[in-house]
XYZ file of C-alpha atoms in Angstrom:
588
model
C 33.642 -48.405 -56.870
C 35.955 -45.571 -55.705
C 35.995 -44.082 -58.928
C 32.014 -44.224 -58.782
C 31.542 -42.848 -54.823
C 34.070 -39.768 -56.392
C 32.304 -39.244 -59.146
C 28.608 -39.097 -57.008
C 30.479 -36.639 -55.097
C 31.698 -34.156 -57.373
C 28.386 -34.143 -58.774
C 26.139 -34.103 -55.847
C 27.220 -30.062 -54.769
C 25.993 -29.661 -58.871
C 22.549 -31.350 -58.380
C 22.193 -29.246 -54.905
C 23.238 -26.456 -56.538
C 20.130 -24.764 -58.503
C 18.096 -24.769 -54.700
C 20.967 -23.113 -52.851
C 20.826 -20.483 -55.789
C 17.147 -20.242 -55.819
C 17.179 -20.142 -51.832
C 19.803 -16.847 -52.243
C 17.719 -15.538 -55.078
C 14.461 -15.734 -52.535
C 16.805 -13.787 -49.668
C 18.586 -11.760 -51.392
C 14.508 -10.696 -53.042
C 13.199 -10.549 -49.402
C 15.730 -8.598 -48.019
C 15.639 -6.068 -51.200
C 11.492 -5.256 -50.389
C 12.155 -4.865 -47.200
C 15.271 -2.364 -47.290
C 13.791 -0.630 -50.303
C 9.891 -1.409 -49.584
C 8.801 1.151 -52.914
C 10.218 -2.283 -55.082
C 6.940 -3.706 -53.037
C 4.107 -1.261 -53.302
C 5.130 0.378 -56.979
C 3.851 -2.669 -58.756
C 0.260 -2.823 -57.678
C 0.604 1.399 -57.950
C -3.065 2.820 -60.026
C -4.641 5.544 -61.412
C -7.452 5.382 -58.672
C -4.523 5.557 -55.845
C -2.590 8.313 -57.649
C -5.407 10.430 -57.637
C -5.649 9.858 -53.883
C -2.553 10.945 -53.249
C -2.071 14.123 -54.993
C -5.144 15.185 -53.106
C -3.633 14.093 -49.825
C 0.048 15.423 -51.394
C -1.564 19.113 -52.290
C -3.447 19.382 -49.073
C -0.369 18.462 -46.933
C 1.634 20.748 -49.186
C -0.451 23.543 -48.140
C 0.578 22.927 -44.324
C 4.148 21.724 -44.864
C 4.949 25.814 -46.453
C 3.921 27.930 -43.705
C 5.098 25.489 -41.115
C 8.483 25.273 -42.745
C 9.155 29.086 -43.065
C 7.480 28.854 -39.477
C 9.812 26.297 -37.737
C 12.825 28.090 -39.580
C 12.226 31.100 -37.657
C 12.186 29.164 -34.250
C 16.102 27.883 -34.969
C 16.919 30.963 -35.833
C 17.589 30.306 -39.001
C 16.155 31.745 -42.536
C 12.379 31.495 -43.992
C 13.907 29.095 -47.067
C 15.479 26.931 -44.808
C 12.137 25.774 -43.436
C 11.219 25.255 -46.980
C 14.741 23.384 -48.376
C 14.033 21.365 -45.601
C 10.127 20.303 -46.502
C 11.030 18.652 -49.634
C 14.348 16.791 -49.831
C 13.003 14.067 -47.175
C 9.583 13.440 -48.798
C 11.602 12.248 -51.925
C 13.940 10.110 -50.043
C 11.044 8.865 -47.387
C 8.984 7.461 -51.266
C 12.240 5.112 -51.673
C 13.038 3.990 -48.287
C 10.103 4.435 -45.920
C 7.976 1.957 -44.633
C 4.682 4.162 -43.766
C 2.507 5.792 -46.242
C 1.389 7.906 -43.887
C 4.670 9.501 -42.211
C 5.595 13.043 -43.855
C 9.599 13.924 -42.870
C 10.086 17.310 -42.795
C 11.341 20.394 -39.861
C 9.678 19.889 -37.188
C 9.272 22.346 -33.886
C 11.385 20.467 -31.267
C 13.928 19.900 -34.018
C 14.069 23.102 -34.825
C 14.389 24.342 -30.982
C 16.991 21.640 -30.752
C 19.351 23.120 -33.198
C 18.463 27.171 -32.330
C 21.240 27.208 -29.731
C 23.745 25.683 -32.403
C 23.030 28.269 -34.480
C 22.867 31.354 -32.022
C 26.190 30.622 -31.321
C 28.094 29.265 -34.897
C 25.627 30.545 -37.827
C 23.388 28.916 -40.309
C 26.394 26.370 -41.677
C 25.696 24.652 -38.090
C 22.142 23.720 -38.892
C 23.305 21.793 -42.208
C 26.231 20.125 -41.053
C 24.126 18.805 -38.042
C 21.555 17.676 -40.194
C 24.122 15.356 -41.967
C 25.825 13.901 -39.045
C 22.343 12.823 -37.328
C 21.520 11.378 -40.899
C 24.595 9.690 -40.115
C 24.432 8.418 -36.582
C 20.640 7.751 -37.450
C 21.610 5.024 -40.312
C 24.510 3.626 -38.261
C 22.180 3.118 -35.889
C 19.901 1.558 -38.161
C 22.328 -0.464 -39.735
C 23.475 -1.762 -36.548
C 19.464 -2.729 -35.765
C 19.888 -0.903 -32.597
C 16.318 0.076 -32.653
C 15.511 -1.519 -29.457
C 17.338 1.448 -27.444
C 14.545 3.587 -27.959
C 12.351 1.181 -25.577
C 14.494 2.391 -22.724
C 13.274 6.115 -22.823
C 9.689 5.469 -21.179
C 6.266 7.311 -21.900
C 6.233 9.490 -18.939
C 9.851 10.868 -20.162
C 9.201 11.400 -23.508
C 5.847 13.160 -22.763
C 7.627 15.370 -20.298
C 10.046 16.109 -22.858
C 7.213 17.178 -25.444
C 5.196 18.975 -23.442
C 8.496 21.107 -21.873
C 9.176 22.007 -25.819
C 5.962 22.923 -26.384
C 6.051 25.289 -23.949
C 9.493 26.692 -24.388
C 8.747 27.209 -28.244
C 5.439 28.829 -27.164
C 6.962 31.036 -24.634
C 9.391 32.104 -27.243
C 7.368 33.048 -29.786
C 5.500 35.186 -27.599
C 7.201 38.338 -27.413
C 7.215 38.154 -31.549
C 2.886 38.226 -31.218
C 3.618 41.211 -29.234
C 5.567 42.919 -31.442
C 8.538 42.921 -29.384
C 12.002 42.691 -31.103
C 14.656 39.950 -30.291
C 14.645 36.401 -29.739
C 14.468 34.287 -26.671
C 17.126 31.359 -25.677
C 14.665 29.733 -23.309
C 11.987 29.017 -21.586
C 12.584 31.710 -18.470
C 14.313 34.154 -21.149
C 11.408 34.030 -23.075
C 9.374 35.261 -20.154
C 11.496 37.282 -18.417
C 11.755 39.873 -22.062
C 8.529 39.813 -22.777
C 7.859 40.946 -18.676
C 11.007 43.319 -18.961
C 10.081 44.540 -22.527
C 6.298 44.870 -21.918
C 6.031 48.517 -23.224
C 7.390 47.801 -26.154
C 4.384 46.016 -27.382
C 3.350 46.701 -30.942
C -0.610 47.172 -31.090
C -1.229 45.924 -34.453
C 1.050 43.117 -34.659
C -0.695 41.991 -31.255
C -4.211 42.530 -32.479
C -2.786 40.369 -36.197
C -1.431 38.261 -33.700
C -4.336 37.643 -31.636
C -6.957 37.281 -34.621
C -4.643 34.893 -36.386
C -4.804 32.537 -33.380
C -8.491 32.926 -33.003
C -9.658 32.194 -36.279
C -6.885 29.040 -36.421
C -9.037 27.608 -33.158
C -11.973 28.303 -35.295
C -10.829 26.579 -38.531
C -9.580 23.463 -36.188
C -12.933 22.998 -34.886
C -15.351 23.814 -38.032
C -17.971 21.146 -38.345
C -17.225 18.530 -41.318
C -16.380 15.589 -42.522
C -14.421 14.024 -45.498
C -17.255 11.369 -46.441
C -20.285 13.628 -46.574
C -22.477 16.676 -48.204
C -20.274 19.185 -50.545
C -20.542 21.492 -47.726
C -19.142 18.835 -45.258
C -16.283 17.950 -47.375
C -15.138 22.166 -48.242
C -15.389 22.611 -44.433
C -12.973 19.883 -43.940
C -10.910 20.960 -46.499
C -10.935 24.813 -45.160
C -9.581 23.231 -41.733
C -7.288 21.216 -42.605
C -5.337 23.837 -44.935
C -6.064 26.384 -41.703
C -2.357 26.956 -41.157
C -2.106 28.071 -44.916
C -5.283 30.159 -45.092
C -4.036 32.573 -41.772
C -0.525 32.536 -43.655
C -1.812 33.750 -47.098
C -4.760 36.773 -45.554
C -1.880 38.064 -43.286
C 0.499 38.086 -46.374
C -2.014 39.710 -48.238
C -3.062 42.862 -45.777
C 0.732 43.069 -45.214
C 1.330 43.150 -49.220
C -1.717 45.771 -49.101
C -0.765 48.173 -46.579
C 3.151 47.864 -47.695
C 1.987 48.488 -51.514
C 0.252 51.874 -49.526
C 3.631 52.862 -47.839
C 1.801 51.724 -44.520
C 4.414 49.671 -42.091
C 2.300 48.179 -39.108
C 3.645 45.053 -39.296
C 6.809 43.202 -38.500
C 6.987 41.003 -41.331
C 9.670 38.572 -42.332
C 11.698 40.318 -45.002
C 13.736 39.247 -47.856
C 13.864 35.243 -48.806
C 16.356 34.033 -50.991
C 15.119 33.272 -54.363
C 15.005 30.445 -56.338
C 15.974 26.663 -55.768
C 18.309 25.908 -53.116
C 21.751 25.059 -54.121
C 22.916 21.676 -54.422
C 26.373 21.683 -52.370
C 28.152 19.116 -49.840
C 27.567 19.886 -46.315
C 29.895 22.587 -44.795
C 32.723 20.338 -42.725
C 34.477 23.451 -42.221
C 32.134 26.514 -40.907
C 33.474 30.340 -40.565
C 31.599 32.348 -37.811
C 32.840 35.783 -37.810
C 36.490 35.754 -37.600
C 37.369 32.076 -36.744
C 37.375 28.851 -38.553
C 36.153 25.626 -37.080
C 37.648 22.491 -38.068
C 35.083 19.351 -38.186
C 36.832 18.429 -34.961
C 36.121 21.036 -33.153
C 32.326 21.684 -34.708
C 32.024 17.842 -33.238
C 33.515 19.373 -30.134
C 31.361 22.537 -30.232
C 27.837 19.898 -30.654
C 28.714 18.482 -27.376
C 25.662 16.121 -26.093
C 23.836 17.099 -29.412
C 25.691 15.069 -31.638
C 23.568 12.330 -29.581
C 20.451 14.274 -28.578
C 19.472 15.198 -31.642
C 19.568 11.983 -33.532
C 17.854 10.548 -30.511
C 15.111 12.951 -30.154
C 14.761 12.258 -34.503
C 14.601 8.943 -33.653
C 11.704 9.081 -31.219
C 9.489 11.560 -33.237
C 9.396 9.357 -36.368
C 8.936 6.168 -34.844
C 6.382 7.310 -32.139
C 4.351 8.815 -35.000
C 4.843 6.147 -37.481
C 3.772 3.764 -35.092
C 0.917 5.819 -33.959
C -0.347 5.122 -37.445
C 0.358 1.968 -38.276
C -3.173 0.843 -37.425
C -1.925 -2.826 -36.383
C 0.395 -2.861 -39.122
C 3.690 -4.260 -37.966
C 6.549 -1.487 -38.264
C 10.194 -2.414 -39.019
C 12.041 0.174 -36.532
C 15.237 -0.260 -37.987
C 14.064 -0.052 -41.974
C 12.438 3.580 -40.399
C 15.718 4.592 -39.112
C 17.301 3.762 -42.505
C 14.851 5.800 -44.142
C 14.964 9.176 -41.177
C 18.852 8.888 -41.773
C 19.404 8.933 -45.229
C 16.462 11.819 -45.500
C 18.639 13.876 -43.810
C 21.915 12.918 -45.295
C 20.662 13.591 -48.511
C 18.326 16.572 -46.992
C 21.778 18.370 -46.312
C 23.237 18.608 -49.611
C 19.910 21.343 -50.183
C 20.997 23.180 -47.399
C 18.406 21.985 -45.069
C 18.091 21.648 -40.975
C 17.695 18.376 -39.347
C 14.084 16.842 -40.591
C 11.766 14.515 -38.764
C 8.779 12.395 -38.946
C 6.241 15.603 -38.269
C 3.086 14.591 -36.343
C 0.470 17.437 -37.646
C 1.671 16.771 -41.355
C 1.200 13.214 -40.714
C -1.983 13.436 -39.038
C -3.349 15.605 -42.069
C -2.049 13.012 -44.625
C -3.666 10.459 -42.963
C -7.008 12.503 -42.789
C -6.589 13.053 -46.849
C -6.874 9.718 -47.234
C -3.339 9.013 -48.893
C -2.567 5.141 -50.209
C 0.995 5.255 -50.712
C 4.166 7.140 -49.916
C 3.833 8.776 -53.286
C 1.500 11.281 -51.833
C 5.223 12.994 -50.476
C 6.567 13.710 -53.540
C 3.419 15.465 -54.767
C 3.815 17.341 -51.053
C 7.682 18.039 -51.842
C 6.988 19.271 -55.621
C 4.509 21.834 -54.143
C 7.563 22.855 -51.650
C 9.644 22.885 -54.796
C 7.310 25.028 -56.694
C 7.233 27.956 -53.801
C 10.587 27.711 -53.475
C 11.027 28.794 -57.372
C 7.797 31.133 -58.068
C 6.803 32.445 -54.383
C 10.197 33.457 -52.412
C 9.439 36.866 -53.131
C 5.927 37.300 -52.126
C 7.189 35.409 -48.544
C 8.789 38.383 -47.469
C 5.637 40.037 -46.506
C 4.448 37.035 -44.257
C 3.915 38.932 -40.612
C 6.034 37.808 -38.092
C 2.859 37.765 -35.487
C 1.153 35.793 -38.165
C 3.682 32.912 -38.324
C 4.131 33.094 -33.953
C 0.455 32.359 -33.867
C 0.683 29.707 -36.205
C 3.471 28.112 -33.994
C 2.014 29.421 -30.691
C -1.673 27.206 -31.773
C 0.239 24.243 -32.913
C 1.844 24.026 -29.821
C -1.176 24.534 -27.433
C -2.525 21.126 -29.259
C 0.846 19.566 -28.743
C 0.802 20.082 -25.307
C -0.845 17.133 -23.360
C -2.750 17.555 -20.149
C -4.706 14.474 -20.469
C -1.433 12.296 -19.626
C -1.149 13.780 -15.921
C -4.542 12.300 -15.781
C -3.889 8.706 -17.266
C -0.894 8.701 -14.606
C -2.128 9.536 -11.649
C -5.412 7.060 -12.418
C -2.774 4.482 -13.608
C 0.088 4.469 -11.380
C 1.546 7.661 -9.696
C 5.061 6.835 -9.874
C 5.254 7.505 -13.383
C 4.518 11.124 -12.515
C 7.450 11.358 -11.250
C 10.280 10.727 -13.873
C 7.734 13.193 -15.882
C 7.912 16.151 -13.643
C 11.491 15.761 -13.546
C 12.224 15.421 -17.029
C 9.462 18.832 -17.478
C 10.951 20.750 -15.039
C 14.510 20.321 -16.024
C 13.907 21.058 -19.511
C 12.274 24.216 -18.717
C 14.752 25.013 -16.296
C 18.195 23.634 -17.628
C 17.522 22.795 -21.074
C 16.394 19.748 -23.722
C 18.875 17.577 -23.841
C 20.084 17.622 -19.654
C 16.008 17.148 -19.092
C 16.003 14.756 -21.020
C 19.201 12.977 -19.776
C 17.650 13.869 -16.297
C 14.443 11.929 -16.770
C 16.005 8.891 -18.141
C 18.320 8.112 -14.934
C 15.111 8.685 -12.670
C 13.523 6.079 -14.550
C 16.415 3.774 -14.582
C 16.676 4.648 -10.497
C 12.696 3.619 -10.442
C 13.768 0.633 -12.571
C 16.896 -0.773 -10.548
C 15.147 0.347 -6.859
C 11.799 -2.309 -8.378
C 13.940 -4.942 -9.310
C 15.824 -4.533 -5.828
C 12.788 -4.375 -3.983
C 9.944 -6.907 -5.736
C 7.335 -7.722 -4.452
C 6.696 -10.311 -2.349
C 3.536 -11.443 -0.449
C 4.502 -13.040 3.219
C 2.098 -14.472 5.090
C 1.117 -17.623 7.535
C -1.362 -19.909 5.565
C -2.586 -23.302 6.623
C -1.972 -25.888 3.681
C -2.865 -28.978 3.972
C -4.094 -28.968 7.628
C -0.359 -27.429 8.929
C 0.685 -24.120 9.602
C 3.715 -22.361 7.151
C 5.257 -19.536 6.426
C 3.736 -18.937 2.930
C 7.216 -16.372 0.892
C 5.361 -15.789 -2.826
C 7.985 -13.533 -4.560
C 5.339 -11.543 -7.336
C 8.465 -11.382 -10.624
C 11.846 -12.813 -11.459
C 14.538 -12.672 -8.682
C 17.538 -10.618 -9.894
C 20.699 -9.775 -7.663
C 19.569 -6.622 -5.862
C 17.005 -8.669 -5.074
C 18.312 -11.201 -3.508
C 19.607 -10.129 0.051
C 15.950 -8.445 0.001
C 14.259 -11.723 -0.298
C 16.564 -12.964 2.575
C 16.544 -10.386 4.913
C 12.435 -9.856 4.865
C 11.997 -13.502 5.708
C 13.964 -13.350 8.471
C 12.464 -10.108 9.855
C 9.279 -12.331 9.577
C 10.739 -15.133 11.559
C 12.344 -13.184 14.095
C 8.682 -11.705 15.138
C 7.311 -15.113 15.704
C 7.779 -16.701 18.421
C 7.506 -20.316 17.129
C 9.368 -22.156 14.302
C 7.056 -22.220 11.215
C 8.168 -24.365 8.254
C 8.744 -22.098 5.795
C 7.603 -22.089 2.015
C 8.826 -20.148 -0.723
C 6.906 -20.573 -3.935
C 8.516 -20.265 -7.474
C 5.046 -19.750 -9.335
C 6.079 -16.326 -10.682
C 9.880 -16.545 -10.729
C 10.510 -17.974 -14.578
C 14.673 -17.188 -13.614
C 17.625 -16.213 -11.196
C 21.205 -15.679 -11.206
C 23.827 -17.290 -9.147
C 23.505 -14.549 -6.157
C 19.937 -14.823 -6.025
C 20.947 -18.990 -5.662
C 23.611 -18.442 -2.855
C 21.241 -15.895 -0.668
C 18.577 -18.551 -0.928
C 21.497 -21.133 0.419
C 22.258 -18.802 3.033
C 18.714 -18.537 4.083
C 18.451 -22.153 4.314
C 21.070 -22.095 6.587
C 19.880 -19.409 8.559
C 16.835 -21.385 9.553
C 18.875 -24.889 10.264
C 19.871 -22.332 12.944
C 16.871 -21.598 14.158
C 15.693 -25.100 13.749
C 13.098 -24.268 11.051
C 12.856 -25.999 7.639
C 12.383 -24.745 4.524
C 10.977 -25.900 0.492
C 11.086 -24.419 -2.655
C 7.907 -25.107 -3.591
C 7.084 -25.013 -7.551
C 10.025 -23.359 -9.562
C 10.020 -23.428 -13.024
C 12.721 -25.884 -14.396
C 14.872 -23.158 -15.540
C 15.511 -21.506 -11.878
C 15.416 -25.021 -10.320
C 18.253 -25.951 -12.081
C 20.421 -22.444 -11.161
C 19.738 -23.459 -7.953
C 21.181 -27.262 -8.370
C 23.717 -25.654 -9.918
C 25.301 -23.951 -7.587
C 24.467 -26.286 -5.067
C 23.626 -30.039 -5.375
C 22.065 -30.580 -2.192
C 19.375 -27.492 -2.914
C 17.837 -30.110 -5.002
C 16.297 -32.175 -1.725
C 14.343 -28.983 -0.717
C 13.184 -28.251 -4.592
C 9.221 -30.055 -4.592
C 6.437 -29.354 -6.909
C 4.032 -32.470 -6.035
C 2.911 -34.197 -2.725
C 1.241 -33.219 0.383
C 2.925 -30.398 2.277
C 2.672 -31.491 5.720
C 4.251 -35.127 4.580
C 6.918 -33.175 3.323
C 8.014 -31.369 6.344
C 7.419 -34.713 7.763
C 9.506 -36.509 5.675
C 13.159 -37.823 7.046
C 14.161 -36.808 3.455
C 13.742 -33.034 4.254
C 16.509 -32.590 7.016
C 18.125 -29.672 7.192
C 21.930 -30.777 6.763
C 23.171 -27.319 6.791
C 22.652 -26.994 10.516
C-alpha cells in the first residue's frame, strides 16, 4: 500500500502538470498583449483601416514638420532637432502604446523645459536629457508608480499650462517683431521687447501679423469631415493650417531671396540629410570645459525630476482625454513615453511627449490604429532627407506666429470659470502655481502649487466637517455631533475640542450623540480623543453614544479600549438608552 500511496504521488504533480503549464502559457500570453499591445491589434489589421490611417498619418505629418522646426526654436536648439525628434517616438509609440490616437513627438512646454539646459551647456544637453527622462519615465513605469500623478490636482496642472503658454508666447514675441535675441522668461521676454521696441522690423511684423490672422481664419473655416466635397477640402485646408502659413512664407522668402531682396529674418542653414544614429552624449563639452555625467546630473538639478514628470502628465492627460471610455493602462503608457525617448535619443532628438494638437488632429482624421504614426514619422523622415535645404528660408516671424496661435488656444480661460462656479478654493493652488511660474520659473511653480494643495489637503482632513446641533429624537433632547468624512489624526483633537466649545455654551447637560454614518474608519488617536471626550463629559455629568459606526471603526475603538464598546449602539430607542443603567459613565 505504501509502495502504491508513493507511486500516486510521484505521479499526481505529472497529471497536474499540463494545467499549471497551460495556466503560465495563458499569463505569460496576457501579460505579452498587454506590455506589447501591437501583438493585439496587428492581427485583425485591413486594407480598409490602412487606408484610414495614412490619411490620418499624412495629414498629421503635415502639422508634426512645422511644429517640430517650430518647438526647436523655442529650446533654443536647431530647426532638425524639432524634426529628429517628430519621428523616432511615432515608431516606438506603434510597438508599445496603448492609444491609437496619441502622437509622441516635441512638444512646447517640453521644449521650454529644456531651453534653459541648453542656454547654459549646448545642444548635447537636450539629448542626454531626453534619455535620462526615457529612463526615469520606464523605471517609473516598471515600478507601476502611475498612481503619483493623481497627487498633482487639476487646478495645478492647469496653472502650470496656462503659465507656459504664456511664457512661450511672450517669448516668441519679440521674434514677430523682428527683434533679435532670445528671451529666458516670462518678464525677460517683456521687458526686451519694451526696451528693444525701436528695433522692430516692419516686414517681419506685418509677415508676422498676417501669418497669425489667416491661421485664426483657417482654424475656424466652415466644414466638416462627413459632408459635400467642399465640406471635406475645407476641413482638410484647416487642419493642415500650420503647414499651409509655413510653406507661403517659405515661398515669398525663397522669392524675394532668389531676387537678392532680404526683408525677412528667416531661419538659415539646416543640417542635411538623416540624423545620425549615435549613443547619447554622457560626456558633453561646452566651450572650454568637460562635464562628467555626474556633474551634467548635478548641472539638471530639479529637472532630472521635472521633466519626466511634466512628460508624464502631458501624455497621460491627453491619452486619457481620448480614450472615449476606453480604460487606459497608465503604467503600459509610461512604458511606451519612456522607451520613445530612450530610443528617440540615439537620433539626436529633445525630450518628446504625448502632443495634444497632433493628437487632436489624428483623432479628427479618423485614424484606427497606431499605425497611422509611422506613416506620420516616414513623412518626418522624408523632409528630413529631401527638404532640409529649402527649410532654411522658413521666416522666423512665420514660425513665432505659428507658436504664438497655438498657444493662445492652449491657454484656458474657461477653467477660472468652472472654479469659481465649482468651488473657489481650487483657485487658489492655481494662482499660485501661475504666478510662480511666471515669476520664478516651471519647475519651482510647479513645486509651489503642489505643497498649497497638499496644505489645502492636510488643513481639510484636520478640520472636517462636522454638523453640531440640538435635535429632539425620540421625544428627548441631544446633542446631535454628525462628523461629514473619515476621522484621521489631525482630526481628532478637532472633533474633541468643538464639542466641548458646544457644551460649555449650554447651560444644561445634554446627552450627547455622535453618529458614525459617514465615518467608514479611524486610527488609534482619533480612538483615544474620543476616550478622552467621554471622560470629559463624566465630568460634567453628561453621557455620551456612538451612535451607528460602521463595524470597521467600531472595532478601532474596542480596540483600544474595551469598555468603549458599552457606549457603541446602532438599534433601540434613544431616550431608553440614556435611560438605561447599562449606559453609566464609569470614567467619571
Amino acid at each position: 500500500m505504501s509502495f502504491s500511496r508513493r507511486r500516486f504521488g510521484e505521479m499526481t504533480p505529472l497529471l497536474s502538470r499540463p494545467n499549471v503549464t497551460l495556466s503560465q502559457s495563458c499569463n505569460l500570453k496576457g501579460l505579452l498583449l498587454r506590455r506589447i499591445p501591437i501583438l493585439a491589434w496587428l492581427p485583425l489589421y485591413s486594407w480598409s483601416k490602412l487606408v484610414q490611417d495614412t490619411l490620418a498619418g499624412l495629414t498629421v505629418g503635415l502639422t508634426a514638420i512645422p511644429q517640430g522646426i517650430a518647438y526647436a526654436t523655442v529650446a533654443g536648439l536647431p530647426a532638425q532637432y524639432g524634426l529628429y525628434s517628430s519621428f523616432m517616438g511615432c515608431f516606438v509609440y506603434l510597438v508599445f502604446g496603448s492609444s491609437k490616437d496619441v502622437t509622441v513627438g516635441p512638444t512646447a512646454i517640453m521644449a521650454l523645459m529644456v531651453h534653459k539646459y541648453v542656454t547654459n551647456l549646448g545642444e548635447d544637453l537636450a539629448v542626454l536629457v531626453c534619455f535620462l527622462s526615457g529612463a526615469v519615465i520606464m523605471i517609473l513605469g516598471v515600478l507601476h508608480l502611475g498612481f503619483l500623478v493623481d497627487f498633482i490636482s487639476m487646478p495645478v496642472i492647469c496653472g502650470f499650462s496656462n503659465a507656459a503658454a504664456i511664457i512661450i508666447a511672450t517669448s516668441q514675441l519679440g521674434t514677430l517683431l523682428g527683434i533679435k535675441g532670445r528671451s529666458d522668461s516670462f518678464i525677460d521676454g517683456i521687458s526686451k521687447v519694451v526696451n528693444h521696441i525701436n528695433e522692430t522690423q516692419p516686414w517681419d511684423t506685418v509677415l508676422g501679423v498676417c501669418s497669425m490672422i489667416v491661421l485664426v481664419l483657417l482654424k475656424n473655416l466652415p466644414g466638416k469631415k462627413l459632408g459635400t466635397l467642399f465640406e471635406k477640402f475645407m476641413w482638410l485646408i484647416s487642419l493642415a493650417r500650420n503647414a499651409i502659413v509655413v510653406v507661403v512664407g517659405t515661398l515669398i522668402a525663397y522669392i524675394l531671396y532668389s531676387h537678392g531682396i532680404k526683408p525677412f529674418q528667416i531661419t538659415g542653414d539646416i543640417a542635411d540629410g538623416l540624423p545620425p544614429f549615435s549613443l547619447p552624449p554622457f560626456t558633453i563639452v561646452n566651450g572650454n570645459r568637460t562635464y562628467t555625467f555626474t556633474e551634467t546630473v548635478g548641472e539638471l538639478g530639479t529637472g532630472i525630476a521635472s521633466i519626466p514628470l511634466i512628460a508624464i502628465l502631458e501624455s497621460i492627460a491627453i491619452a486619457k482625454a481620448f480614450a472615449k471610455g476606453k480604460t487606459l493602462d497608465a503604467n503600459q503608457e509610461m512604458l511606451a513615453l519612456g522607451l520613445c525617448n530612450i530610443c528617440s535619443s540615439f537620433v539626436r532628438s529633445m525630450p518628446v511627449t504625448g502632443s495634444f494638437t497632433r493628437t487632436a488632429v489624428n483623432n479628427a482624421s479618423g485614424v484606427k490604429t497606431p499605425m497611422g504614426g509611422v506613416i506620420t514619422g516616414g513623412l518626418v523622415l522624408l523632409a528630413c532627407g529631401l527638404l532640409t535645404s529649402t527649410f532654411k528660408y522658413i521666416p522666423k516671424a512665420t514660425l513665432a506666429a505659428v507658436i504664438i496661435i497655438a498657444m493662445f488656444y492652449m491657454f484656458e480661460t474657461r477653467i477660472f470659470v468652472v472654479l469659481w462656479r465649482t468651488k473657489k478654493i481650487d483657485l487658489v493652488p492655481l494662482i499660485v502655481t501661475l504666478l510662480c511660474c511666471l515669476a520664478v520659473g516651471l519647475e519651482y511653480g510647479m513645486i509651489a502649487g503642489i505643497a498649497v494643495n497638499l496644505i489645502l489637503l492636510l488643513y481639510f482632513a484636520a478640520r472636517p466637517g462636522l454638523l453640531i446641533e440640538e435635535r429632539i429624537v425620540d421625544g428627548l433632547t441631544v446633542l446631535f455631533v454628525s462628523p461629514k468624512q473619515s476621522l484621521s489624526f489631525p482630526a481628532a483633537e478637532y472633533l474633541r475640542e468643538r464639542v466641548m466649545s458646544w457644551c460649555d455654551k449650554r447651560p444644561t447637560s445634554l446627552p450627547v450623540v455622535v453618529e458614525g454614518r459617514h465615518v467608514l474608519r479611524i486610527d488609534a488617536t482619533v480612538a483615544k480623543n474620543l476616550a478622552l471626550l467621554l471622560s470629559d463629559l463624566a465630568a460634567r455629568d453628561q453621557k455620551i453614544i456612538f451612535w451607528n459606526w460602521c463595524e470597521d471603526a467600531r472595532q478601532t475603538l474596542i480596540s483600544y479600549d474595551p469598555s468603549l464598546m458599552d457606549y457603541c449602539k446602532s438599534s433601540g430607542s434613544i431616550e431608553q438608552i440614556f435611560s438605561d443603567n447599562s449606559v453609566i459613565l464609569r470614567l467619571s
